[in-house]
mmCIF file of C-alpha atoms and ligand atoms in Angstrom:
data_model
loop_
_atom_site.group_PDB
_atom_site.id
_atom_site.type_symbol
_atom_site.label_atom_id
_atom_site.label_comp_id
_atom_site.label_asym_id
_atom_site.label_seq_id
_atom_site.Cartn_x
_atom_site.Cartn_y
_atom_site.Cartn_z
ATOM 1 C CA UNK H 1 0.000 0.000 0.000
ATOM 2 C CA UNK H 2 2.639 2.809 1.056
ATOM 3 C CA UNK H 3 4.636 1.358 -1.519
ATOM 4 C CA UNK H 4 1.882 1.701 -4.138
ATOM 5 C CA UNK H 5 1.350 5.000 -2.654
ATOM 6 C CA UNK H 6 4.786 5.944 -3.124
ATOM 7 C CA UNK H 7 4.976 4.963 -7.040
ATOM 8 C CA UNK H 8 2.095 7.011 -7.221
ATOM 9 C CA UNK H 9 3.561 10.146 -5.990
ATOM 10 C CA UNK H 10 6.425 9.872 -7.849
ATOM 11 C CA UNK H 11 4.869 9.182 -10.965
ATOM 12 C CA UNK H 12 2.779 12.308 -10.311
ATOM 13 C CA UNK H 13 6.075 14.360 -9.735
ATOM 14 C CA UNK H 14 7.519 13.179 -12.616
ATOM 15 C CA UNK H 15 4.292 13.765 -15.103
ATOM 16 C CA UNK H 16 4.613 17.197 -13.697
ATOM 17 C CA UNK H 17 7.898 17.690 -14.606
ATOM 18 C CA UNK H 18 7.679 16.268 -17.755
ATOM 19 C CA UNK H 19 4.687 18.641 -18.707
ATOM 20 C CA UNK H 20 6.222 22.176 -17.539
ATOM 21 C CA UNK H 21 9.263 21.139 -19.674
ATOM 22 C CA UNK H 22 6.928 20.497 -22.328
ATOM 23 C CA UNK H 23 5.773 23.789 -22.831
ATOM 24 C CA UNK H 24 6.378 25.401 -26.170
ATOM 25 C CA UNK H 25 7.192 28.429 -27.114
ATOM 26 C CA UNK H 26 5.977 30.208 -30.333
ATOM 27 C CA UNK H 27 6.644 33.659 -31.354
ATOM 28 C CA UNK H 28 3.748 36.376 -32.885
ATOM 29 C CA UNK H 29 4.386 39.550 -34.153
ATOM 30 C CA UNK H 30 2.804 42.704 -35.374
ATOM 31 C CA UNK H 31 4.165 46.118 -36.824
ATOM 32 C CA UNK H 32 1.884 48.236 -34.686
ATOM 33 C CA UNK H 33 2.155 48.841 -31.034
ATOM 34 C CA UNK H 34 0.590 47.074 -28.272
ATOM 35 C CA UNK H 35 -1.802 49.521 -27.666
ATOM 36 C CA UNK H 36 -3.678 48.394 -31.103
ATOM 37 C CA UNK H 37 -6.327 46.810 -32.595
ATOM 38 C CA UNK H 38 -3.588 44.744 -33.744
ATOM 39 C CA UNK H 39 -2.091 44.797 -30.015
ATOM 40 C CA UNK H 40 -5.587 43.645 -28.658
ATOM 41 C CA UNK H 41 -5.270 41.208 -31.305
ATOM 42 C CA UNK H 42 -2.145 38.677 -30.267
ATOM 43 C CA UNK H 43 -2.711 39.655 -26.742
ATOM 44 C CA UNK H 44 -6.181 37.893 -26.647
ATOM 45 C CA UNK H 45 -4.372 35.110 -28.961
ATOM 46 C CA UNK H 46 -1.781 34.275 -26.738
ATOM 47 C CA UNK H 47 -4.105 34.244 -23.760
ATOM 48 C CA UNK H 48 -6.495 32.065 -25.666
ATOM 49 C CA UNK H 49 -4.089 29.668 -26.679
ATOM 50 C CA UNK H 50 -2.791 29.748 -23.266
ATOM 51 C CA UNK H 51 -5.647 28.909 -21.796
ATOM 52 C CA UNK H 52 -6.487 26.401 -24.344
ATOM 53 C CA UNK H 53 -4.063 24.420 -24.129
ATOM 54 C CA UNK H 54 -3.387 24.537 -20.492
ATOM 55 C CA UNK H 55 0.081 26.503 -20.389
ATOM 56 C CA UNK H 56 1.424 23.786 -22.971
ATOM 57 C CA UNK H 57 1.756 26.351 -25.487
ATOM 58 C CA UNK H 58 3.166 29.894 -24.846
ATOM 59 C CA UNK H 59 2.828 32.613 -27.695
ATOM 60 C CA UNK H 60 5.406 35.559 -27.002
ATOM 61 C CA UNK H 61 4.149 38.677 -28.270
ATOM 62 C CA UNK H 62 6.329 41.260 -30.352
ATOM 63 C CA UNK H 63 5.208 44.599 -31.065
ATOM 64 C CA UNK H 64 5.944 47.886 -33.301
ATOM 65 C CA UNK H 65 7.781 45.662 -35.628
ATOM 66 C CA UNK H 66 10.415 44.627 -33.228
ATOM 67 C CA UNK H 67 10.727 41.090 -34.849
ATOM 68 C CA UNK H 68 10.839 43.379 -39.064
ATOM 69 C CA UNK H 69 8.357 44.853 -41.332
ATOM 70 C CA UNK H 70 5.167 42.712 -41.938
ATOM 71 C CA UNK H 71 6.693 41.384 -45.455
ATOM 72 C CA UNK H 72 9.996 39.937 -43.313
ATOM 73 C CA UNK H 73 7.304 38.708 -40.962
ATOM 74 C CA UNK H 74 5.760 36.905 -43.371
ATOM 75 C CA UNK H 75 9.206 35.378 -44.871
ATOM 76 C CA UNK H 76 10.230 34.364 -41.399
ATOM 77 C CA UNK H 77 6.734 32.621 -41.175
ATOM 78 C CA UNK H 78 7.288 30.486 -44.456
ATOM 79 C CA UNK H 79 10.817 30.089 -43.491
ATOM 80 C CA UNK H 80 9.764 28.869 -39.958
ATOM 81 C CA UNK H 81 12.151 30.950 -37.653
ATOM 82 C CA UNK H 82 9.038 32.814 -36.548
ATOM 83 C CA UNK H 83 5.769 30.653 -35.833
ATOM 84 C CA UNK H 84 3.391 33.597 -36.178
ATOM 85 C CA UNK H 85 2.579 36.853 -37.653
ATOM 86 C CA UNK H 86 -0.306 39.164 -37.865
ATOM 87 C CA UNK H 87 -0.357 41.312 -40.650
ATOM 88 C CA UNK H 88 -2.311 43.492 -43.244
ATOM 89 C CA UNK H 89 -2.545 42.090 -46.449
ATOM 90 C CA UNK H 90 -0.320 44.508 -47.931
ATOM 91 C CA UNK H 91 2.272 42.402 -48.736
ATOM 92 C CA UNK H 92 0.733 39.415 -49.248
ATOM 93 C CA UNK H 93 0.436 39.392 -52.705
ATOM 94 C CA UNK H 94 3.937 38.628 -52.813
ATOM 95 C CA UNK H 95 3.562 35.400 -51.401
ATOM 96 C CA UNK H 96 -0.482 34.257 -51.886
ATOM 97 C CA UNK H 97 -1.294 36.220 -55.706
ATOM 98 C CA UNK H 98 -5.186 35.172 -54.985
ATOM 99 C CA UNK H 99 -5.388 37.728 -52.254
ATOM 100 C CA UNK H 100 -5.077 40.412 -54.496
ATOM 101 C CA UNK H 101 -8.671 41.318 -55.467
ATOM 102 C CA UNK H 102 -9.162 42.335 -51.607
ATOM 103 C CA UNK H 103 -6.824 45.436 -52.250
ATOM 104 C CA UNK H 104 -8.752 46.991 -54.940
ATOM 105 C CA UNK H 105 -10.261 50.423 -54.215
ATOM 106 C CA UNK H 106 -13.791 50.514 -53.267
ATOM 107 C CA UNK H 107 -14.721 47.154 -53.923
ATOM 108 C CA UNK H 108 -16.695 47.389 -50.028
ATOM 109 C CA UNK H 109 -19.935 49.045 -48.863
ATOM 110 C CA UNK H 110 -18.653 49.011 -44.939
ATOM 111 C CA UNK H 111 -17.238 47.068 -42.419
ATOM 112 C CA UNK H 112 -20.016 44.643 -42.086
ATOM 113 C CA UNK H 113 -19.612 44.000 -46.032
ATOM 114 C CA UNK H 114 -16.187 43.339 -45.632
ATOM 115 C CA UNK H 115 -16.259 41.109 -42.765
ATOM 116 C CA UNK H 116 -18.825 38.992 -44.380
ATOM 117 C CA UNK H 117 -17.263 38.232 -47.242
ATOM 118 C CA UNK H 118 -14.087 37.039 -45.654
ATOM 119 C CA UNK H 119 -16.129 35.185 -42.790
ATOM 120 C CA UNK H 120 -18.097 33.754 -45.902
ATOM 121 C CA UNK H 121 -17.280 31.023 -48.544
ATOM 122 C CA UNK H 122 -15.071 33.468 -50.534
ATOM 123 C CA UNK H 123 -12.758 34.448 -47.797
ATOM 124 C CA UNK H 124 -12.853 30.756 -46.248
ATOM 125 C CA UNK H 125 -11.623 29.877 -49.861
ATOM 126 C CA UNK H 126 -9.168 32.048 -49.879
ATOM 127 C CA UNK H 127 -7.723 30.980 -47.092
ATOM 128 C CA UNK H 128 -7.066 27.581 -48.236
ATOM 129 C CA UNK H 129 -4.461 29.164 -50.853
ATOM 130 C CA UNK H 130 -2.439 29.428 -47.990
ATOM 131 C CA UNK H 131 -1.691 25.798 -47.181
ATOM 132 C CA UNK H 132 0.463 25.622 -50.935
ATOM 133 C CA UNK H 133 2.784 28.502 -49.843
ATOM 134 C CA UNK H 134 4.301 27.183 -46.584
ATOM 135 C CA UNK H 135 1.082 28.912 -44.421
ATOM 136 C CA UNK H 136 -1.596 27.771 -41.911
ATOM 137 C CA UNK H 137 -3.922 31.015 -42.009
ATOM 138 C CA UNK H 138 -5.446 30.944 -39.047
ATOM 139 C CA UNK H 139 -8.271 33.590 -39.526
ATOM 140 C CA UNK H 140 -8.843 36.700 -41.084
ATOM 141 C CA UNK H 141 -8.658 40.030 -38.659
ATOM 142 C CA UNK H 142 -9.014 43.459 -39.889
ATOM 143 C CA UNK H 143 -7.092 47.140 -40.081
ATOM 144 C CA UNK H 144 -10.229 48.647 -41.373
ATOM 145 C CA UNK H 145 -11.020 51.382 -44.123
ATOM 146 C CA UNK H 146 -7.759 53.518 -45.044
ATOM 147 C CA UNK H 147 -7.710 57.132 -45.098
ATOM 148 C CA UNK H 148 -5.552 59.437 -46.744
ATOM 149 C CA UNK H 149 -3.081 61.949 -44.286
ATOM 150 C CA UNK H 150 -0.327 64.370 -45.298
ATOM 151 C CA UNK H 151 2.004 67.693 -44.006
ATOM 152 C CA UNK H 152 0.878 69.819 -47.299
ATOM 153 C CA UNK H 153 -3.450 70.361 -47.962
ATOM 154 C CA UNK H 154 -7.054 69.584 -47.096
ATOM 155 C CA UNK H 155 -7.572 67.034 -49.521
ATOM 156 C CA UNK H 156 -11.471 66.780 -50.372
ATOM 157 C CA UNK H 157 -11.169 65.293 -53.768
ATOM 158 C CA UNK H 158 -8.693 63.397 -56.073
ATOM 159 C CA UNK H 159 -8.019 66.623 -57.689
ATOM 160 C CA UNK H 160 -5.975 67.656 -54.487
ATOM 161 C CA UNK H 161 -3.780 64.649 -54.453
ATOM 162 C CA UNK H 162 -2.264 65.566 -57.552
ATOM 163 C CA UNK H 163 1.445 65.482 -57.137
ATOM 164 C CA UNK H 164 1.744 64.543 -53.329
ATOM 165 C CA UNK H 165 4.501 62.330 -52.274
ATOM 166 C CA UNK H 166 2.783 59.373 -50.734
ATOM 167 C CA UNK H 167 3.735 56.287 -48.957
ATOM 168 C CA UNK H 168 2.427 53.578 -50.048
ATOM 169 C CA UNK H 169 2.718 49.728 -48.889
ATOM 170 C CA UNK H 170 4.331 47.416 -51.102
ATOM 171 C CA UNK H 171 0.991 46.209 -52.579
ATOM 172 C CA UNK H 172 0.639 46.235 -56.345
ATOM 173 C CA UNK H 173 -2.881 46.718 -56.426
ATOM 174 C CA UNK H 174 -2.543 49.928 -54.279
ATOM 175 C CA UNK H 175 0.340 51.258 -55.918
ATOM 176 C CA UNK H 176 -1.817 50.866 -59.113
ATOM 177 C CA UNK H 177 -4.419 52.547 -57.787
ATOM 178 C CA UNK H 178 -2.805 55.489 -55.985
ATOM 179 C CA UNK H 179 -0.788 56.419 -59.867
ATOM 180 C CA UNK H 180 -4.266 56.480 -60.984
ATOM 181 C CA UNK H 181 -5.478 59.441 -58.459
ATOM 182 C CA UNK H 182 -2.193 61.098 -59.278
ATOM 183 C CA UNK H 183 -0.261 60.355 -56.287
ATOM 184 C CA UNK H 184 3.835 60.189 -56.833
ATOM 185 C CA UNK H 185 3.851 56.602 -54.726
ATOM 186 C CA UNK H 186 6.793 55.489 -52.547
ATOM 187 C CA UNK H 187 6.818 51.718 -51.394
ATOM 188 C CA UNK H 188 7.763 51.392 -48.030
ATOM 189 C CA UNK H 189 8.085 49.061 -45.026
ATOM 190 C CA UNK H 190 5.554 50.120 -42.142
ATOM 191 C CA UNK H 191 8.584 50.836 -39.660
ATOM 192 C CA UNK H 192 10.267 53.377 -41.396
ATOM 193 C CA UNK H 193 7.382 55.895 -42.220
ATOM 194 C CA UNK H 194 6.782 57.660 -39.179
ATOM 195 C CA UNK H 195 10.468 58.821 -39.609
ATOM 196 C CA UNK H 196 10.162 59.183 -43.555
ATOM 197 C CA UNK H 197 6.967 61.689 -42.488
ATOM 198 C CA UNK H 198 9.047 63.570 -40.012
ATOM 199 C CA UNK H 199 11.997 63.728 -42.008
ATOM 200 C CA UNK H 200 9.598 64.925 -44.828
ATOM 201 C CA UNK H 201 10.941 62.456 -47.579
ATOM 202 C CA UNK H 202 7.777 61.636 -48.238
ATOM 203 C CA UNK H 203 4.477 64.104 -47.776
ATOM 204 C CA UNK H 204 2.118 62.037 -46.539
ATOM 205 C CA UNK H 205 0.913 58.242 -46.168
ATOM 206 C CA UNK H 206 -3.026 56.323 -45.996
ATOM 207 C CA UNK H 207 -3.763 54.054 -42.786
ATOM 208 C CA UNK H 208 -7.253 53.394 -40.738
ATOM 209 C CA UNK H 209 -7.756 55.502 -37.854
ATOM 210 C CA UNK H 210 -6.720 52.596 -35.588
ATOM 211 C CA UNK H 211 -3.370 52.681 -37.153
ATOM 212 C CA UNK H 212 -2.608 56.701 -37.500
ATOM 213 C CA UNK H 213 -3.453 57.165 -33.498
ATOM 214 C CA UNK H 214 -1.282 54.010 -32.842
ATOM 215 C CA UNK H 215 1.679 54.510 -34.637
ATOM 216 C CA UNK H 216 0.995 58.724 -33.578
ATOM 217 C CA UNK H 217 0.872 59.910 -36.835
ATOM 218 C CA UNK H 218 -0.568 63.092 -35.634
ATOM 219 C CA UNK H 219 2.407 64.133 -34.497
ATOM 220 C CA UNK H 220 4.016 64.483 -38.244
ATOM 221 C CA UNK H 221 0.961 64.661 -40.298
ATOM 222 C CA UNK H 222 -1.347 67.756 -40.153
ATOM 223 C CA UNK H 223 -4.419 67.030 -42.927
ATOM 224 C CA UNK H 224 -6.599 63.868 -42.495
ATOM 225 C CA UNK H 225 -9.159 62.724 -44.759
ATOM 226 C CA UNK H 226 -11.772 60.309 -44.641
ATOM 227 C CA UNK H 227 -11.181 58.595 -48.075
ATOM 228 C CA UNK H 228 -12.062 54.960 -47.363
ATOM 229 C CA UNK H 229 -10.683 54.523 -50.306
ATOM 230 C CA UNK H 230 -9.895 50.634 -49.448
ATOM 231 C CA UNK H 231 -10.500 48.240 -47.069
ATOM 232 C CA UNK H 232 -7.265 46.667 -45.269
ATOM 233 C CA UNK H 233 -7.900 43.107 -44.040
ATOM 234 C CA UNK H 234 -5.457 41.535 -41.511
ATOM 235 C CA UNK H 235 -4.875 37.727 -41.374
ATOM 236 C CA UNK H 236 -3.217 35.718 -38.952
ATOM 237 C CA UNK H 237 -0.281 33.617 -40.141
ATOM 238 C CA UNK H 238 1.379 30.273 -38.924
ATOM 239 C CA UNK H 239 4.075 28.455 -40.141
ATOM 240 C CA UNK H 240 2.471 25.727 -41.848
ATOM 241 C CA UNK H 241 4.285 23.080 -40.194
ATOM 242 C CA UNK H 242 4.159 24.170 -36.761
ATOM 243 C CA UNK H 243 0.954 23.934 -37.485
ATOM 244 C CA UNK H 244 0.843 20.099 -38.570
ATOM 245 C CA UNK H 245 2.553 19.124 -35.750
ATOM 246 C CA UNK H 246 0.162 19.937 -33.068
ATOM 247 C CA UNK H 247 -2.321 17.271 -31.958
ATOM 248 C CA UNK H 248 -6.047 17.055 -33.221
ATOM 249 C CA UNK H 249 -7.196 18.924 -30.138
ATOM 250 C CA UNK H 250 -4.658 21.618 -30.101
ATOM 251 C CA UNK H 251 -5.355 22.574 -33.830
ATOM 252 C CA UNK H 252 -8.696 23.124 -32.764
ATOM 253 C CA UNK H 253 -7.156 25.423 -30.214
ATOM 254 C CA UNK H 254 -5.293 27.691 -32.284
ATOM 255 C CA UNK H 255 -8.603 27.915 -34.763
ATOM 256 C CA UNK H 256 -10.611 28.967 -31.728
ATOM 257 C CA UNK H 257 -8.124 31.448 -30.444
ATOM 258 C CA UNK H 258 -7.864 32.861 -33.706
ATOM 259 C CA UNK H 259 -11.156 33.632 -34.164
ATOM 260 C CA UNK H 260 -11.361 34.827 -30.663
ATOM 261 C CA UNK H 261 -8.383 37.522 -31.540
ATOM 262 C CA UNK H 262 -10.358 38.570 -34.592
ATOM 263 C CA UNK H 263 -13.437 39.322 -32.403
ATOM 264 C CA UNK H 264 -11.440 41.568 -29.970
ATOM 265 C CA UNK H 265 -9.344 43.093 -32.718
ATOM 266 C CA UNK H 266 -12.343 44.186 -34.777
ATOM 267 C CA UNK H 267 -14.163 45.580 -32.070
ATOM 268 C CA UNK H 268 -11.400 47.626 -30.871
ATOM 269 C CA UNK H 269 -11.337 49.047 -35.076
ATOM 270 C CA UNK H 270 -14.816 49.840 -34.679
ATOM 271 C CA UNK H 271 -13.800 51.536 -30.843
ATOM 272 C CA UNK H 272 -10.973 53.394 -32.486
ATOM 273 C CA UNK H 273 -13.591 54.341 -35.681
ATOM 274 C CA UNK H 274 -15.748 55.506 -33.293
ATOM 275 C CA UNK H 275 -13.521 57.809 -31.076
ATOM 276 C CA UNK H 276 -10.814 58.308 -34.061
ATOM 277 C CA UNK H 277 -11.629 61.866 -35.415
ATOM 278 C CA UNK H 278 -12.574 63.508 -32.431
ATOM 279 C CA UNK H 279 -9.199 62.375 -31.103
ATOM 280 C CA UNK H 280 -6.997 63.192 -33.824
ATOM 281 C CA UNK H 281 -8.467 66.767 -33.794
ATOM 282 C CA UNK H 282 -7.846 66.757 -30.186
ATOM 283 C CA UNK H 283 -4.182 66.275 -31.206
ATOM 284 C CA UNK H 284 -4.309 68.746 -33.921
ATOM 285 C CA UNK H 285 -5.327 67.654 -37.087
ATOM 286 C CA UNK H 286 -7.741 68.897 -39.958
ATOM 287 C CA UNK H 287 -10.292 66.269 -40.726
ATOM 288 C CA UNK H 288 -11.825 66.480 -44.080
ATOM 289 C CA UNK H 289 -15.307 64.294 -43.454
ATOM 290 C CA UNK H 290 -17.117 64.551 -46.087
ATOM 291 C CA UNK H 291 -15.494 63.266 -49.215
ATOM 292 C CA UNK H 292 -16.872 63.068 -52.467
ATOM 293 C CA UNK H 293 -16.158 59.418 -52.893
ATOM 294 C CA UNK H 294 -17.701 59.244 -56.103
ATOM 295 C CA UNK H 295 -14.799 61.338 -57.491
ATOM 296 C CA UNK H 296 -12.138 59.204 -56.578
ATOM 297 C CA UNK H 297 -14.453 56.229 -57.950
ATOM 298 C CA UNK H 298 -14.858 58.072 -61.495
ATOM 299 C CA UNK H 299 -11.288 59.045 -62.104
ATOM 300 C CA UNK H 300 -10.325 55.359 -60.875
ATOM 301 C CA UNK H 301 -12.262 53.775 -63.644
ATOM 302 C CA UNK H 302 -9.512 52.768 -66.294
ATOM 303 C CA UNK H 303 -7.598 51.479 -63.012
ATOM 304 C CA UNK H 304 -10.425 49.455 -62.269
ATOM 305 C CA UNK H 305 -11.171 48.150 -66.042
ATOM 306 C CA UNK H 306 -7.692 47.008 -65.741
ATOM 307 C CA UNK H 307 -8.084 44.827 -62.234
ATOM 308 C CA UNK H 308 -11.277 43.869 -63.977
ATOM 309 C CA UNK H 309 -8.947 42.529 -66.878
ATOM 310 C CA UNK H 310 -6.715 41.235 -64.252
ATOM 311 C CA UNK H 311 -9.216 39.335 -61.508
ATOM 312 C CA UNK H 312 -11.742 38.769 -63.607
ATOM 313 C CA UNK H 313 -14.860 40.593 -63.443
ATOM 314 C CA UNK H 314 -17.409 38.084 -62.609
ATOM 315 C CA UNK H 315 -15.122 37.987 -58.996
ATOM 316 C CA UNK H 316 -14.626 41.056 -58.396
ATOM 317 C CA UNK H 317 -18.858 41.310 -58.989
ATOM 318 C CA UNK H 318 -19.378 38.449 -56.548
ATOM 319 C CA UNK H 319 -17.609 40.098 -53.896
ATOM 320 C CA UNK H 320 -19.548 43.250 -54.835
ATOM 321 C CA UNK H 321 -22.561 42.271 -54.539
ATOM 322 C CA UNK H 322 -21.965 39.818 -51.451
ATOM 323 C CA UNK H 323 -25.100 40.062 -49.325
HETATM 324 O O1 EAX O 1 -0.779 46.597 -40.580
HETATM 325 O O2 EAX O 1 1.941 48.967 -43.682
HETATM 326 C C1 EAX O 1 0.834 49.422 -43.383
HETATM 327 O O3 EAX O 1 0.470 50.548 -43.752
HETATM 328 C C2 EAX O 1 -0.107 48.615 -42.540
HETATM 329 O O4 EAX O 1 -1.401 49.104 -42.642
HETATM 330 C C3 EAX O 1 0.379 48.651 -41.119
HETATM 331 O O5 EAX O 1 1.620 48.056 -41.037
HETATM 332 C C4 EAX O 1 -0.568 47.914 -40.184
#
C-alpha cells in the first residue's frame, strides 16, 4: 500500500515535470504597437491559446515591428524561424497572388460587407491558398477602411492629391491605384514611415484611424481625410508546419483562439472608428469628413477596367454584390 502509494507520488512528480518542460514556445508579431487593434489582437491570442491548451503552449508577443516589417514577418513565417505573424494584407500578394482582389479600391460598402465576405465562402476559400505557400492562415482580422493623411493640404477630392509624395505599402494593387489618383507613390516598409513623415521624404501616407493614433501619426501629419478609399484586411499567419505538428485537439485550439483575436481586434477598429476623429483633432489635425467618394471612384475607372482585366470581373462582382 505505502509502496503503491509511493509509485504514485512519484509518478505524479515526474508527469509534472515532464509537462512544464513540455511547454512550447511560439513567437507572434505585429508592426503596430501594443496599444492596437492589432495589439488587442495577439494579446487575446496568446491568452487564448494559453488557456487552451493549459500553459502547454506559450505565444510571445512582439510589437511595433520589433521582430521586421510585416513582409519579413511573413518570410520568417514560411521560413519557420518565426511561428506567427499578424499582418495586413499589404504584402501578401507577394507570397499568396489570390489575395489580391481584396486590395482593390472601393470594392466594399462598410465594415459589415467586408467582414462577411471574408467570414463567408469566398474568404474561407481564400484561405485555403495558404496551405500551398508554406502557411496555416489561421483567420482573417481586420485594419479597417484607409484614409488618406499628409504635411501639405485639405484634400477633399482626387483633384488635391495631384502630385503629393505618398507612402504607399508594397501592394501592387494599391500602388496601381494610388498612380491612378495622381499620387507620386513610394513603397515602403511600415517601420520606417513615421520617420520618412518627419523627415519629410515623403508628404504624406493612408492608414485606418486605428493605425494613425497608434503609430501617432498626428504628431508628423497635419491634414486627415476620410477617403475609405480601401479596405485593409489583416490575417493571422502560422508556419504551416508548426501547425501540422500539433495534436487534433490543439489545432482546434489555435482555430478557436484565432477567431477569438479577430473578435477583440475588430471591435477595438470599430472603438478606435468611433472615437478616431474627435481624437486626432484633439491632437491637432484637420479632418476632411465629407469626401466626395464618387470622385475618386470616377477618375479610378480605367484602373479598375484594368483589375477587372486582371481578376476577372465576374469575382470582383461576386464580392460586390456579397449580401
Ligand atoms: O498593418 O503597412 C501598413 O500601412 C499597414 O497598414 C500597417 O503596417 C498595419
Amino acid at each position: 500500500m505505502k509502496f503503491s502509494k509511493l509509485l504514485l507520488s512519484l509518478t505524479l512528480a515526474l508527469g509534472f515535470v515532464a509537462s512544464a518542460s513540455a511547454q512550447t514556445v511560439m513567437k507572434i508579431s505585429i508592426s503596430t504597437a501594443q496599444n492596437s487593434h492589432q495589439g488587442v489582437g495577439i494579446d487575446t491570442f496568446a491568452r487564448e491559446v494559453e488557456k487552451r491548451t493549459n500553459g502547454r503552449y506559450k505565444i510571445q508577443t512582439f510589437y511595433s515591428g520589433a521582430l521586421g516589417g510585416e513582409r519579413e514577418s511573413i518570410e520568417a513565417v514560411q521560413l519557420g524561424t518565426q511561428e506567427l505573424t499578424l499582418t495586413s494584407t499589404g504584402p501578401v500578394p507577394n507570397f499568396v497572388p489570390e489575395t489580391k482582389i481584396l486590395d482593390v479600391p472601393f470594392l466594399f460598402r462598410d465594415k459589415a460587407h467586408a467582414r462577411a465576405v471574408l467570414d463567408g465562402p469566398i474568404g474561407q476559400e481564400m484561405l485555403k491558398k495558404f496551405d500551398a505557400k508554406g502557411f496555416k492562415a489561421l483567420a482573417w482580422a481586420e485594419n479597417g477602411f484607409r484614409h488618406m493623411t499628409n504635411s501639405k493640404r485639405d484634400v477633399k477630392g482626387p483633384e488635391d492629391l495631384k502630385g503629393l509624395k505618398m507612402r504607399t505599402m508594397e501592394n501592387p494593387v494599391h500602388i496601381a491605384a494610388y498612380k491612378g489618383l495622381g499620387i507620386v507613390t513610394t513603397p515602403m516598409a511600415f517601420p520606417e514611415v513615421f520617420t520618412a513623415l518627419q523627415q519629410g521624404t515623403v508628404d504624406g501616407q493612408e492608414n485606418p484611424l486605428s493605425v494613425i493614433m497608434a503609430s501617432k501619426f498626428d504628431q508628423v501629419q497635419k491634414h486627415l481625410s476620410l477617403t475609405g478609399h480601401v479596405y485593409s484586411p489583416c490575417l493571422i499567419l502560422m508556419s504551416k508546419p508548426a501547425f501540422d505538428k500539433l495534436s487534433a485537439a490543439d489545432k482546434t485550439a489555435f482555430l478557436e483562439a484565432a477567431k477569438e483575436a479577430t473578435k477583440a481586434n475588430r471591435a477595438r477598429v470599430d472603438q478606435d472608428d468611433a472615437n478616431g476623429v474627435a481624437e486626432l483633432r484633439s491632437k491637432g489635425m484637420t479632418v476632411i469628413e465629407n469626401v466626395d467618394k464618387s470622385k475618386f471612384v470616377a477618375m479610378l475607372a480605367p484602373v479598375n477596367a484594368e483589375f477587372e482585366k486582371q481578376f476577372g470581373k465576374a469575382n470582383i462582382d461576386a464580392i460586390r454584390n456579397f449580401k
